[in-house]
XYZ file of C-alpha atoms in Angstrom:
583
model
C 44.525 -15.983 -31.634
C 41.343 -18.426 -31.276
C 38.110 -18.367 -29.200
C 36.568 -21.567 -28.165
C 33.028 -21.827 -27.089
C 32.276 -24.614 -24.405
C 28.920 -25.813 -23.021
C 29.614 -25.456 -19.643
C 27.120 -28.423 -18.392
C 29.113 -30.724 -20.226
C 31.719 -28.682 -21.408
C 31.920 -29.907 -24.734
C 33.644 -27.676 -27.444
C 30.730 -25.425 -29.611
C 32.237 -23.375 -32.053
C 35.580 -21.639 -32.196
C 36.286 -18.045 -33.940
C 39.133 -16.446 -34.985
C 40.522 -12.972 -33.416
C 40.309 -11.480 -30.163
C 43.191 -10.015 -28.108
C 40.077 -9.438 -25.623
C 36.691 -10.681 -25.438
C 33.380 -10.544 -23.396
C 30.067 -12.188 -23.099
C 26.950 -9.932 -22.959
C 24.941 -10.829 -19.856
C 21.735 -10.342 -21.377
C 22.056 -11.635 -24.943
C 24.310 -14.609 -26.715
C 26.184 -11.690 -28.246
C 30.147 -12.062 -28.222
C 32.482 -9.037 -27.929
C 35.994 -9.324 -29.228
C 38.666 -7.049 -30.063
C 40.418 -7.165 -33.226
C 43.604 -4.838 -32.676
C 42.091 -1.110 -31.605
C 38.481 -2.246 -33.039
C 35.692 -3.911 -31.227
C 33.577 -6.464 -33.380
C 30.125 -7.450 -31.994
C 28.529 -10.378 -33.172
C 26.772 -13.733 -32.459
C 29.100 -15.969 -30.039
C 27.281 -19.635 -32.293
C 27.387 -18.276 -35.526
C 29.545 -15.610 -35.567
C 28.114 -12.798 -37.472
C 29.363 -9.936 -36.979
C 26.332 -7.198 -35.989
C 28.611 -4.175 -35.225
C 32.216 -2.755 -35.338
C 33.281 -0.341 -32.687
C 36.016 1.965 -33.810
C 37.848 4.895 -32.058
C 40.906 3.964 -29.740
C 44.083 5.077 -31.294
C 46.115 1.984 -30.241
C 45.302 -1.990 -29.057
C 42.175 -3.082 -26.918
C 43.028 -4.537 -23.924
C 40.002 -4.805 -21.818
C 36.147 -5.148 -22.587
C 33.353 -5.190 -20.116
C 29.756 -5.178 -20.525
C 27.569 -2.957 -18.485
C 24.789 -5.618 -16.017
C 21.800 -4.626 -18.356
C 24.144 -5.490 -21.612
C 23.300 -1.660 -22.962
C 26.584 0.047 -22.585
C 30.468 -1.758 -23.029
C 33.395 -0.492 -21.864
C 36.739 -0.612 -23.364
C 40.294 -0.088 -21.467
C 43.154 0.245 -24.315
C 46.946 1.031 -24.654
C 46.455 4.261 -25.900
C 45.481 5.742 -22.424
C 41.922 6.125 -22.343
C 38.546 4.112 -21.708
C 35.621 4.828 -24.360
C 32.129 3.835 -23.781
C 29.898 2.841 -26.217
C 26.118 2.111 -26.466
C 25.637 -1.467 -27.997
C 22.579 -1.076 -29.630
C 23.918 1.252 -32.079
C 27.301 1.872 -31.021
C 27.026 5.698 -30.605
C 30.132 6.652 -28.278
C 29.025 7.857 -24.725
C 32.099 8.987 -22.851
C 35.490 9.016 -23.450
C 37.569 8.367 -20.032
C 40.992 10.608 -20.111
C 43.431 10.768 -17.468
C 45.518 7.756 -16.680
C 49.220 7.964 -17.786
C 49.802 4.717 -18.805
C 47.702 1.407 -20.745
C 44.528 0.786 -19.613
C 44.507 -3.400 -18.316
C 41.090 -3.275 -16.722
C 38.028 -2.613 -16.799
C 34.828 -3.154 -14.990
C 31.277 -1.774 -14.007
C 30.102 -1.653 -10.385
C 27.414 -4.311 -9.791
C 23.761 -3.242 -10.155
C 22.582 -1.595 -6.620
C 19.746 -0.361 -5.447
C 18.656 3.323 -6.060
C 16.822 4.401 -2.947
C 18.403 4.390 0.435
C 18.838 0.843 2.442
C 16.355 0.028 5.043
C 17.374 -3.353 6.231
C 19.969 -5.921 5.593
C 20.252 -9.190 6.510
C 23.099 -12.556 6.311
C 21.510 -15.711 6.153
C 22.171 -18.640 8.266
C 25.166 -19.708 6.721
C 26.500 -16.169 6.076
C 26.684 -17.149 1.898
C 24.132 -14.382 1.300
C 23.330 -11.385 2.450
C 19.599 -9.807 1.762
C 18.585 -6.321 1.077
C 15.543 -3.788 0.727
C 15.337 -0.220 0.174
C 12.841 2.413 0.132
C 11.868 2.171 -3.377
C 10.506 -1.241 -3.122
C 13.947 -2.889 -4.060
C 15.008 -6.324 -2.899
C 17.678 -8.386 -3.912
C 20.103 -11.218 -2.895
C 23.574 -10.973 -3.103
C 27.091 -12.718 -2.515
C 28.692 -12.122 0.540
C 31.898 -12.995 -0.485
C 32.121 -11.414 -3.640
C 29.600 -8.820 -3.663
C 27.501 -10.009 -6.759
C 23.669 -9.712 -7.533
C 22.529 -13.346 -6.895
C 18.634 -12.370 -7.724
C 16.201 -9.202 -7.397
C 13.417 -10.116 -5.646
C 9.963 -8.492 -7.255
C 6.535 -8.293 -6.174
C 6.485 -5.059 -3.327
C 5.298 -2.140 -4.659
C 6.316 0.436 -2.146
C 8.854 0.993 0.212
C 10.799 -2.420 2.226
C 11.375 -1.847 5.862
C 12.886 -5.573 6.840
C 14.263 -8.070 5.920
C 14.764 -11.321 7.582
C 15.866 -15.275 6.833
C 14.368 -18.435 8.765
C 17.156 -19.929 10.859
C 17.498 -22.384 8.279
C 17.831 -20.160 5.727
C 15.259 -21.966 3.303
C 12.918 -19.041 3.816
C 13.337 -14.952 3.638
C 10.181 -12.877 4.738
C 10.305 -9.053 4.051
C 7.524 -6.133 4.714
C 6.919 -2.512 4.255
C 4.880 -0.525 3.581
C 1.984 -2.120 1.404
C 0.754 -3.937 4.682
C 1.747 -7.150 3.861
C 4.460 -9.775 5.021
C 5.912 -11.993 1.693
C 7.871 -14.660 2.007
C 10.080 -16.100 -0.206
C 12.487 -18.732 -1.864
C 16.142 -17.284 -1.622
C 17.172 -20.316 -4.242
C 15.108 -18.997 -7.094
C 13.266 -15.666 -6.233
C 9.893 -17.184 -6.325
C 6.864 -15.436 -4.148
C 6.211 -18.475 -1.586
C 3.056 -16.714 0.198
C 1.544 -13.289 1.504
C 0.017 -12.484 5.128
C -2.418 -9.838 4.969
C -3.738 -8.032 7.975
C -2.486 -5.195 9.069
C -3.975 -2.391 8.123
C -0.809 0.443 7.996
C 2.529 -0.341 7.037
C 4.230 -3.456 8.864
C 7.770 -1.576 10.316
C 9.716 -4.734 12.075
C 9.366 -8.636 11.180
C 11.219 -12.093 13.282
C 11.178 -15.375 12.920
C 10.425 -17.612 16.166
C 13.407 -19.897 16.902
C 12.280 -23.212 15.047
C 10.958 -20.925 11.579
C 7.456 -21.829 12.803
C 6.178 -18.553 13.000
C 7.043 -14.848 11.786
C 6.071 -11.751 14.035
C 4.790 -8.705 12.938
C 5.005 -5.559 14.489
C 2.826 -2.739 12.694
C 2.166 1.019 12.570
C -1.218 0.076 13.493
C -0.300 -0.771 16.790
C -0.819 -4.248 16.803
C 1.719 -7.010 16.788
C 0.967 -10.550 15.014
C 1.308 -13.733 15.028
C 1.657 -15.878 11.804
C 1.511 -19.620 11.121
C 4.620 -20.191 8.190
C 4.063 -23.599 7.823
C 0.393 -23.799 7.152
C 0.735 -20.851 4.501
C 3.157 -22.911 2.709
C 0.863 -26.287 2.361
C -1.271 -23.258 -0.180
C -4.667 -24.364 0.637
C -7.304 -23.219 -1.432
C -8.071 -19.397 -0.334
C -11.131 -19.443 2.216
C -13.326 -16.335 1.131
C -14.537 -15.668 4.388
C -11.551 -15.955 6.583
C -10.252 -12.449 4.555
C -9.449 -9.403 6.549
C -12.163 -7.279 6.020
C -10.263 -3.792 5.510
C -12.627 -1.258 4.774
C -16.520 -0.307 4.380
C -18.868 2.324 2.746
C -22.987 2.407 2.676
C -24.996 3.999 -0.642
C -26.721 7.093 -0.637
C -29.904 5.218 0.075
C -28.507 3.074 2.319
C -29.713 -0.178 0.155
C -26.148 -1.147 -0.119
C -22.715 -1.787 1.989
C -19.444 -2.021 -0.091
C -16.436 -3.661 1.600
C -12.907 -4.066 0.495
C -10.581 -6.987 1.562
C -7.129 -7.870 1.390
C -7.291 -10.373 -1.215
C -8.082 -7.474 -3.182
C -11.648 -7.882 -3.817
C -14.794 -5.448 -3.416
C -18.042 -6.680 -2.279
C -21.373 -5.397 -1.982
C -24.076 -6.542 0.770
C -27.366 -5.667 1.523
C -27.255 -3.296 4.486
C -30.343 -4.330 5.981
C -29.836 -8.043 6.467
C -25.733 -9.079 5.442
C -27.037 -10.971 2.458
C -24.153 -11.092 -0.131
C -24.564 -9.272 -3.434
C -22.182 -8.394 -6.516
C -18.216 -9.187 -5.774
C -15.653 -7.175 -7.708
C -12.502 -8.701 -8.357
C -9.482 -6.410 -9.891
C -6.550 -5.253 -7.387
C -4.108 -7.587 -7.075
C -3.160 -6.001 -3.492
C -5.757 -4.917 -0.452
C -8.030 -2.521 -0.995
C -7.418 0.435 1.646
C -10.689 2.449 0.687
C -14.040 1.675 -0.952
C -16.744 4.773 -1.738
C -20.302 5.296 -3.166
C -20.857 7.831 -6.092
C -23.802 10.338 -4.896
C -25.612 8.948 -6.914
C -25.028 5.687 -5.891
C -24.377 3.748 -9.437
C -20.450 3.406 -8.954
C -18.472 2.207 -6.215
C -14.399 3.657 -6.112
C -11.644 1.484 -4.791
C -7.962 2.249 -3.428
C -5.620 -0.363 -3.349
C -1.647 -1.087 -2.422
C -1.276 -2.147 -5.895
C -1.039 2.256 -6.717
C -4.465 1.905 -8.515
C -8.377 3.182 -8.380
C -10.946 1.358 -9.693
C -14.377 2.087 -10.756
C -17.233 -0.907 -10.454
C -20.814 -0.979 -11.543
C -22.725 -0.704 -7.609
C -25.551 -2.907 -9.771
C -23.364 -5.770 -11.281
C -19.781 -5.754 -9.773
C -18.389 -4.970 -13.537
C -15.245 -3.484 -13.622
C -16.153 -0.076 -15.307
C -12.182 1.812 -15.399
C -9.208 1.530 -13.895
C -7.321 4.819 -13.481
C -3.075 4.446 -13.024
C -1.056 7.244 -12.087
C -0.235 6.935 -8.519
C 3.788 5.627 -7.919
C 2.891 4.037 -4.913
C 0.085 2.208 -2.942
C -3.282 4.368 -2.940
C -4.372 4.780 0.866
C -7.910 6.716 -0.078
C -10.486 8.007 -2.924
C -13.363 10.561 -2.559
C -15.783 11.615 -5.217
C -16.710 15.350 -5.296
C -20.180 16.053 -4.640
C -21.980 16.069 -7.860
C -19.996 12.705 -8.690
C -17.755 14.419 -11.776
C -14.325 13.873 -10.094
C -12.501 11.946 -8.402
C -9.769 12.549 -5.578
C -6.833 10.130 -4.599
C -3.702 10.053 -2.342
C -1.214 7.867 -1.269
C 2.815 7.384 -0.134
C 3.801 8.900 -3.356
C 2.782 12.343 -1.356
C 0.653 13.552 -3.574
C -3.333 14.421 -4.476
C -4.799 13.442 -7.927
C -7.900 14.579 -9.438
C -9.671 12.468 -11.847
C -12.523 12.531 -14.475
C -15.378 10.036 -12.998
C -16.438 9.633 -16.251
C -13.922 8.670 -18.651
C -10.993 7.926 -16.035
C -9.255 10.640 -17.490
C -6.674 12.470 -14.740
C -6.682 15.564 -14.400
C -4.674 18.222 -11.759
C -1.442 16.630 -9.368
C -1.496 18.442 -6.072
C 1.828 19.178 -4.734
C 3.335 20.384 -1.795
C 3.276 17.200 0.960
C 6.433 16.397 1.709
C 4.997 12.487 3.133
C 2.643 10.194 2.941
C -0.771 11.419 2.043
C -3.128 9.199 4.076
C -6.098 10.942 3.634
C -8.620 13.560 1.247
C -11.659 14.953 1.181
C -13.933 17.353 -0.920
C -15.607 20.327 0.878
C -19.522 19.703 0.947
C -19.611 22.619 -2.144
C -16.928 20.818 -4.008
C -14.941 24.142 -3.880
C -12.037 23.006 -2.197
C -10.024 19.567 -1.588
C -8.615 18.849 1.936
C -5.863 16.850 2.378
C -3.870 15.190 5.271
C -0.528 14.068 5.601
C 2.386 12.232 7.577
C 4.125 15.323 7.446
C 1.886 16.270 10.195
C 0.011 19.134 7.755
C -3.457 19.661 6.624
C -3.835 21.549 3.257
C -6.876 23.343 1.706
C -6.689 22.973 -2.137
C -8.687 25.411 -4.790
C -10.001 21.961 -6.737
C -10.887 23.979 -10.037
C -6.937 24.974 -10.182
C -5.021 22.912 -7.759
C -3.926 25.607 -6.022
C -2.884 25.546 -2.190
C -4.780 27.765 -0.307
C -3.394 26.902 3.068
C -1.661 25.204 5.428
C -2.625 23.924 8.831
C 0.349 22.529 11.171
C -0.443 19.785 13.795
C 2.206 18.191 15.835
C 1.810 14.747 14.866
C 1.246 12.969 11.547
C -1.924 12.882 10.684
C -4.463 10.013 9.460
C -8.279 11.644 8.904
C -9.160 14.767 7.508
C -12.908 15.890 7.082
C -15.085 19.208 6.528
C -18.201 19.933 8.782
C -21.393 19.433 6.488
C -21.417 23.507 6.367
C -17.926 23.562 5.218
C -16.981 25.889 7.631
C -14.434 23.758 9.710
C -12.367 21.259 8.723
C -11.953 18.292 11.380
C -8.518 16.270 11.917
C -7.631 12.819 13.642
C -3.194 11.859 14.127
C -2.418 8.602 13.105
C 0.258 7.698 15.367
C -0.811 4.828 17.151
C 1.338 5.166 20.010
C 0.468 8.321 20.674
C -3.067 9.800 22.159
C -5.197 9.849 20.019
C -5.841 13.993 18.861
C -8.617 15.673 17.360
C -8.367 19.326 16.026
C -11.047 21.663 14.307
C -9.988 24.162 12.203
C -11.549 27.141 10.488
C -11.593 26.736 7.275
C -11.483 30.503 6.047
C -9.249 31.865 8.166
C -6.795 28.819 9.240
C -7.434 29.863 13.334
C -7.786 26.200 14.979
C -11.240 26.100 17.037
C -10.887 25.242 20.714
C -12.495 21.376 21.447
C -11.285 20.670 24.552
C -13.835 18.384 25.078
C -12.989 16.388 22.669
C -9.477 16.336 23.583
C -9.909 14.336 26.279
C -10.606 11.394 24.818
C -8.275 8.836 22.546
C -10.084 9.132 19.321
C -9.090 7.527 16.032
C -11.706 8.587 14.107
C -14.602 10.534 13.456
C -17.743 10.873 11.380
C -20.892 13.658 11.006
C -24.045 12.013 10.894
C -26.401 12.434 7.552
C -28.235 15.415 8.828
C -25.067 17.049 10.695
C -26.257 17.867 14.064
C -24.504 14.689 15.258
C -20.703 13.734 15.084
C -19.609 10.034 15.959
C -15.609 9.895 17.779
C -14.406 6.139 17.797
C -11.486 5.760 20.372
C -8.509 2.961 20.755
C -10.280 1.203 23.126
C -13.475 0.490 21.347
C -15.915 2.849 22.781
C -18.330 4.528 20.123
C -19.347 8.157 21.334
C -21.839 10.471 19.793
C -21.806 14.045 20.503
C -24.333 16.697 19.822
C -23.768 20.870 19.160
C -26.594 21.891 18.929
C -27.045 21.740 22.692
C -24.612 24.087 23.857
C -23.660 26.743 20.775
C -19.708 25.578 20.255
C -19.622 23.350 23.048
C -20.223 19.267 22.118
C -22.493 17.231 24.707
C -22.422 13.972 25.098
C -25.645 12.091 24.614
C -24.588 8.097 23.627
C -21.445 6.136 24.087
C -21.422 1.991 23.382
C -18.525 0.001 23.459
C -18.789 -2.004 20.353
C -14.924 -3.377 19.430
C -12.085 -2.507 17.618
C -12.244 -0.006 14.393
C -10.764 2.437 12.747
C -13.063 4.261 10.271
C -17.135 5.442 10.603
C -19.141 5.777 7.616
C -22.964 6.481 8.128
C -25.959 7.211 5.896
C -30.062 7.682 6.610
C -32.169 4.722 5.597
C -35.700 4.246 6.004
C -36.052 3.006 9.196
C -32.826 4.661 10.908
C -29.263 5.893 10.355
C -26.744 2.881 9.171
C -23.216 2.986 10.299
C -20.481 0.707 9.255
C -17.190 0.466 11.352
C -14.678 -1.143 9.830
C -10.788 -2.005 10.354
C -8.680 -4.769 12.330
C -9.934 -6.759 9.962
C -13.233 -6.796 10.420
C -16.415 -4.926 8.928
C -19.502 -4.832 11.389
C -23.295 -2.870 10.195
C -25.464 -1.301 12.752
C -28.302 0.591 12.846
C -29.145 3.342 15.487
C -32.676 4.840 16.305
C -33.541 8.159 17.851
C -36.282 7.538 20.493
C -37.080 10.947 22.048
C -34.394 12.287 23.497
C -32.373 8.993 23.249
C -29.961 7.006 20.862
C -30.559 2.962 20.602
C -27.327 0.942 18.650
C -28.555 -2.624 17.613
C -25.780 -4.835 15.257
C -27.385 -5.496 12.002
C -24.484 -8.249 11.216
C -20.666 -8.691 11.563
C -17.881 -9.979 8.750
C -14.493 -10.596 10.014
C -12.633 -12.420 13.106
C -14.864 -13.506 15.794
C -12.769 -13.072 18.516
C -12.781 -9.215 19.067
C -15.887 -8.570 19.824
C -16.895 -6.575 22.654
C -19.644 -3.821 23.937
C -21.579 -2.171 26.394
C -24.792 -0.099 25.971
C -25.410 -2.043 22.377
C -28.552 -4.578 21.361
C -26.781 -7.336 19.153
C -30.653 -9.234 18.835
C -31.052 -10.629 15.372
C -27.559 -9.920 14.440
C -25.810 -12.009 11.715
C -22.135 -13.443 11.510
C -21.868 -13.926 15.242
C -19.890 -17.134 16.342
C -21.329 -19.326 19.042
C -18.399 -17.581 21.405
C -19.899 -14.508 20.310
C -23.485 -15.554 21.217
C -22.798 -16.782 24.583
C -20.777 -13.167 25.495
C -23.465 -11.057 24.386
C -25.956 -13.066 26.045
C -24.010 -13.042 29.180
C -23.768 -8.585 29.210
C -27.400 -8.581 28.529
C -26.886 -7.616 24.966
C -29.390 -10.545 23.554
C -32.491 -11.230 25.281
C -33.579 -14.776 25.300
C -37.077 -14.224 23.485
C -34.577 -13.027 20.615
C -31.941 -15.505 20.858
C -34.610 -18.628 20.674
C -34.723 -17.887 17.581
C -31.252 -18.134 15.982
């Protein structure tokens, strides 16, 4: 018997060999297979050099397959049985008894994906058919034989659709990591990314000419994106990012923001001016914190990793991996020395601040983690979950000290500044929005039904603690004070400044400075006691321009508004026109 080697482009004759009552190609190597009587010789297909000699069926080969990764082979023989070998050193795996007869065939089931299936699509011409799981598999297969085409790679959590254009030039998937991808189903290749959303992106469709895809989120928004502008790939335009997330320093000096190009920036608090930038994640950032001391800023990203920056320089100081999945948020301890994370991969890491070291893996959510915090004694870690728990962690051993049930899943978690209650927000966006106060001791929720009233998304304590700041669906910024009625919260300022979805506030030297940040945009503000009173002016704004709205707020001297902007504000009395001469 002879083997001839063609090239199939021209298919010219290569080389021929001699032998082989069966033979097979590797898929991964040029390595030939071919079976000399009951032995399997392994060798180079050009030169033919022979690397390896299988031996152990009792009679003739008859069939050989390789395995898709070329690591295992396969052999079907006339003495009954199938033996499987590995092919790097030909140490025998298996050996297949129980047909009664030869053995003519042989074959491994295509490579699949290993999480469960979340969406499947044909394209246009119903040649393909695309796929994505929950492990952050894609690929493109055959329809009419069932082959692998291509895997497509870049997602780095969990797919939840898949879709082609109607011409089929075009597939666009999203899931979890908050971003819609499109790409080229001829060679695999990452086209562009849409970044915006700030929670995971459940349903995508094209518009009927492939002009546009829609979006439809977990953060309750639905939108809108040009395809055929992303694809001219104009030069990124820094400031048109989506602004995801915000923190101020200790000493108020400084505001840190995160984006979805994956960059951290700092900004003077006082005035907007742009300091250090910090470029690192490859994904959006979800979170951005201050040390205490103020010296290091922490990142979470989508791409499953922390990172540590210089607050003074931007440098990149560590970079701790561990996570499986995206990382929603990051918390240092009090006195700075650790580090907390979560994320999809439902668990809680601790981590050494100072070498990037990681240290205990809490355990025990059985979903998402979206959220952590320390206690304000660093004693204990609280944690809050999709699974629609909140769980109290001993943070010297990791151990779970208890369990707090909540009927919907569950997006911000924080202690009071005593420690003594632990506050949490649900993060279904469909739903009202929920807040519920614990005590922390003894697990007995506390009774805020004044609180309950309203559709809050999140909440913050101010810097001394006798206020606590609610943000609602709708835009309007509350502020609520305890100390006026024993357990019972009083209302004494509301503003309605725009869309957001976190608070973070700090004293500075001439008021307290909050940052509200999400939609995509990141707006600064500072508010003054006067008396018994509360005044809210807008220090300056990054972001979209076109979601801005308020009541009750002084916008005078504010930077980053549009011209749009100026007019509405001037227009609801927000600006007088001494102050807006000037701009």
């Amino acid at each position: 018997l002879k083997i001839i080697v063609y090239e199939t482009a021209t298919w010219t004759k290569i080389v021929s060999h001699i032998g082989g009552y069966a033979v097979a190609i590797s898929p991964t190597t040029r390595e030939l297979a071919k079976a000399q009587a009951e032995d399997i010789e392994l060798g180079d297909i050009l030169t033919g050099d022979i690397r390896l000699v299988l031996s152990g069926h009792g009679a003739r080969v008859l069939q050989i397959s390789y395995s898709h990764d070329g690591e295992v082979i396969a052999i079907g023989s006339y003495d009954y049985t199938i033996r499987m070998w590995t092919t790097s050193l030909g140490d025998t795996l298996h050996v297949l008894r129980g047909h009664t007869d030869w053995v003519y065939d042989v074959a491994f089931s295509p490579k699949g994906h290993d999480a469960p299936i979340r969406s499947v699509a044909y394209s246009p011409d119903g040649r393909q058919i695309a796929s994505a799981d929950q492990d952050k598999g894609a690929g493109l297969w055959d329809a009419h034989n069932g082959v692998l085409i291509r895997a497509l790679v870049g997602h780095v959590s969990a797919i939840y659709c898949v879709v082609f254009s109607p011409d089929g030039h075009r597939l666009a998937s999203c899931g979890r990591n908050v971003d819609v991808r499109l790409w080229d189903p001829l060679n695999g290749e990452l086209l562009s990314k849409f970044s915006g959303h700030n929670n995971a992106i459940a349903s995508i469709s094209y518009s009927p000419g492939g002009d546009y895809i829609a979006s439809g989120s977990m953060d309750g928004t639905v939108r809108l994106w040009d395809v055929g502008r992303a694809l001219q790939r104009e030069e990124p335009d820094h400031s048109k990012k989506e602004w995801t997330c915000a923190d101020i320093s200790p000493d108020g000096a400084w505001t840190a923001t995160g984006n979805s190009d994956g960059a951290v920036q700092l900004w003077e608090t006082r005035t907007g001016k742009s300091g250090a930038i910090s470029i690192g994640h490859v994904y959006s950032v979800c979170r951005v914190t201050f040390s205490p001391c103020g010296e290091l800023v922490a990142s979470a990203s989508v791409d499953g990793t922390v990172r540590l920056w210089c607050a003074h320089t931007g440098r990149s100081v560590n970079v701790l991996e561990g996570h499986t999945d995206s990382v929603y948020s990051v918390v240092f301890s009090p006195y700075g020395h650790q580090l907390a994370s979560c994320g999809p991969d439902k668990t809680v890491r601790l981590w050494n601040s100072k070498t990037g070291e990681p240290g205990l893996i809490l355990e025990g959510h059985t979903d998402a983690v979206n959220a952590v915090v320390f206690s304000p004694s660093g004693h204990q870690i609280a944690s809050c979950s999709e699974d629609k728990t909140v769980r109290l962690w001993c943070s010297l051993t990791g151990e779970q000290l208890m369990v707090l049930h909540h009927e919907e899943a569950l997006g911000r978690v924080m202690f009071s500044p005593d420690g003594l209650e632990v506050i949490s927000v649900n993060s279904v966006s469909w739903a009202h929005g929920d807040l519920s106060c614990w005590d922390s001791h003894s697990g007995e929720e506390i009774n805020q039904a004044t609180l309950k009233e309203f559709n809050i998304l999140c909440c913050s304590y101010s810097p001394c603690g006798k206020l606590l700041a609610t943000g609602e669906r709708e835009g309007m910024l509350r502020l609520w004070n305890r100390n006026l009625g024993g357990d019972h919260w009083s209302e004494v300022y509301r503003s309605i400044i725009g869309p957001y979805t976190d608070i973070q506030w700090i004293q500075g030297q001439d008021g307290m400075y909050l940052a509200t940040s999400g939609h995509g945009i990141v707006r600064v503000w500072i508010m003054m006691e006067v008396g018994e009173s509360y005044t809210l002016r807008m220090l300056w704004s990054l972001g979209e321009k076109n979601a801005l709205s308020l009541t009750n707020a002084d916008l005078s001297g504010a930077v980053g508004l549009s011209p749009v902007d100026l007019k509405f504000v001037r227009k609801h009395g927000a600006i007088t026109e001494s102050s807006s001469e000037s701009e």
